[in-house]
Amino acid sequence: MTTTFNELGLPDAITNTLARQDIHEPFPIQEATIADVLAGRDVAGRAPTGSGKTLAFGLPILAIVPQARPNKPRALILAPTRELAGQIRKDLAPYGKATHRQVFAIFGGVRYEAQKNQL
């Protein structure tokens, strides 16, 4: 029997968004980590490219992090490259919208004004 995202403890706003994107079953890295992150445990995971790592850490963060106030971000995800930071932002944005959380990326090599405005 396959575990569902609901059984892992993700809220309906996120699972409904997953279903709209035709994602119905968690990948192994997601199944192994989401419940632990939701429970507040530290998790270190390793999996190949395309295995669902971004959603494995991003979905539970969006589920548990309180809403931010202006100029007071509540979560930070560090990425080694601007391309990966942009990909993480793009992948998590629909779930951020569903949970009323703003997801954005800040990185060097570009003008900072737009990034400062997002923050």
Tab-separated table of C-alpha atoms in Angstrom:
chain	number	residue	atom	x	y	z
A	1	MET	CA	0.000	0.000	0.000
A	2	THR	CA	1.315	3.412	-0.965
A	3	THR	CA	1.432	6.284	1.509
A	4	THR	CA	-0.434	9.443	0.492
A	5	PHE	CA	0.565	13.036	1.106
A	6	ASN	CA	-2.430	13.347	3.456
A	7	GLU	CA	-1.173	10.388	5.485
A	8	LEU	CA	2.201	12.105	5.795
A	9	GLY	CA	0.417	15.003	7.509
A	10	LEU	CA	0.398	17.711	4.861
A	11	PRO	CA	-2.573	20.084	4.990
A	12	ASP	CA	-5.377	19.959	2.431
A	13	ALA	CA	-4.276	23.229	0.804
A	14	ILE	CA	-1.010	21.569	-0.189
A	15	THR	CA	-2.402	18.145	-1.095
A	16	ASN	CA	-5.103	19.737	-3.247
A	17	THR	CA	-2.432	21.747	-5.087
A	18	LEU	CA	-0.389	18.576	-5.587
A	19	ALA	CA	-3.455	16.818	-7.012
A	20	ARG	CA	-4.102	19.705	-9.435
A	21	GLN	CA	-0.543	19.193	-10.685
A	22	ASP	CA	-1.254	15.463	-11.078
A	23	ILE	CA	1.044	14.520	-8.182
A	24	HIS	CA	-0.712	11.874	-6.107
A	25	GLU	CA	1.972	9.701	-4.496
A	26	PRO	CA	5.154	10.806	-2.737
A	27	PHE	CA	8.561	9.842	-4.048
A	28	PRO	CA	10.703	7.777	-1.640
A	29	ILE	CA	12.665	10.819	-0.354
A	30	GLN	CA	9.372	12.607	0.357
A	31	GLU	CA	7.856	9.597	2.097
A	32	ALA	CA	10.992	9.230	4.225
A	33	THR	CA	11.232	12.873	5.322
A	34	ILE	CA	7.973	14.856	5.265
A	35	ALA	CA	6.438	13.463	8.460
A	36	ASP	CA	9.697	13.983	10.369
A	37	VAL	CA	10.036	17.598	9.213
A	38	LEU	CA	6.402	18.245	10.147
A	39	ALA	CA	7.183	16.821	13.593
A	40	GLY	CA	10.032	19.325	13.993
A	41	ARG	CA	12.859	16.851	13.555
A	42	ASP	CA	16.056	17.699	11.709
A	43	VAL	CA	16.425	15.733	8.503
A	44	ALA	CA	19.356	15.146	6.176
A	45	GLY	CA	18.505	13.475	2.904
A	46	ARG	CA	20.348	12.503	-0.221
A	47	ALA	CA	18.738	11.494	-3.484
A	48	PRO	CA	19.425	11.810	-7.212
A	49	THR	CA	18.413	14.763	-9.343
A	50	GLY	CA	14.703	14.688	-10.155
A	51	SER	CA	13.792	12.578	-7.138
A	52	GLY	CA	11.602	15.158	-5.388
A	53	LYS	CA	13.993	16.660	-2.837
A	54	THR	CA	12.650	20.210	-3.216
A	55	LEU	CA	9.121	19.173	-2.306
A	56	ALA	CA	10.487	16.874	0.422
A	57	PHE	CA	11.823	19.831	2.392
A	58	GLY	CA	9.731	22.658	0.961
A	59	LEU	CA	6.209	21.346	1.501
A	60	PRO	CA	6.577	20.726	5.234
A	61	ILE	CA	8.259	24.104	5.681
A	62	LEU	CA	5.289	25.800	4.019
A	63	ALA	CA	2.916	23.726	6.147
A	64	ILE	CA	4.432	24.642	9.517
A	65	VAL	CA	6.060	28.040	9.176
A	66	PRO	CA	3.946	30.878	10.572
A	67	GLN	CA	2.952	33.698	8.248
A	68	ALA	CA	5.578	36.396	8.073
A	69	ARG	CA	5.053	40.032	8.905
A	70	PRO	CA	6.520	42.796	6.723
A	71	ASN	CA	10.327	42.719	6.833
A	72	LYS	CA	10.246	39.609	9.042
A	73	PRO	CA	10.822	36.478	6.920
A	74	ARG	CA	10.096	33.202	8.708
A	75	ALA	CA	12.118	30.638	6.764
A	76	LEU	CA	15.332	30.604	4.772
A	77	ILE	CA	16.457	27.999	2.271
A	78	LEU	CA	20.065	28.258	1.140
A	79	ALA	CA	21.048	27.075	-2.333
A	80	PRO	CA	24.547	26.936	-3.850
A	81	THR	CA	23.648	28.610	-7.164
A	82	ARG	CA	21.227	31.256	-8.365
A	83	GLU	CA	19.818	28.773	-10.876
A	84	LEU	CA	18.952	26.320	-8.108
A	85	ALA	CA	17.543	29.141	-5.954
A	86	GLY	CA	15.295	30.162	-8.854
A	87	GLN	CA	14.214	26.568	-9.446
A	88	ILE	CA	13.343	26.097	-5.764
A	89	ARG	CA	11.316	29.317	-5.824
A	90	LYS	CA	9.479	28.239	-8.973
A	91	ASP	CA	8.753	24.756	-7.625
A	92	LEU	CA	7.469	25.966	-4.237
A	93	ALA	CA	5.544	29.070	-5.385
A	94	PRO	CA	2.214	27.281	-6.105
A	95	TYR	CA	2.255	25.690	-2.655
A	96	GLY	CA	3.211	28.986	-1.063
A	97	LYS	CA	0.233	30.594	-2.740
A	98	ALA	CA	-2.042	27.785	-1.522
A	99	THR	CA	-0.853	28.284	2.066
A	100	HIS	CA	-0.830	32.096	1.856
A	101	ARG	CA	2.956	32.222	2.050
A	102	GLN	CA	5.181	34.203	-0.291
A	103	VAL	CA	8.120	32.355	-1.809
A	104	PHE	CA	10.891	34.318	-3.482
A	105	ALA	CA	14.597	34.076	-4.251
A	106	ILE	CA	17.370	36.518	-3.442
A	107	PHE	CA	20.775	36.113	-5.060
A	108	GLY	CA	23.731	38.118	-6.283
A	109	GLY	CA	24.634	39.262	-9.752
A	110	VAL	CA	21.423	41.218	-10.338
A	111	ARG	CA	20.024	44.557	-9.210
A	112	TYR	CA	18.809	44.363	-5.638
A	113	GLU	CA	15.864	46.786	-5.719
A	114	ALA	CA	13.244	44.257	-6.842
A	115	GLN	CA	14.580	41.678	-4.388
A	116	LYS	CA	14.508	44.204	-1.541
A	117	ASN	CA	10.894	45.040	-2.410
A	118	GLN	CA	9.934	41.344	-2.216
A	119	LEU	CA	11.575	41.070	1.176
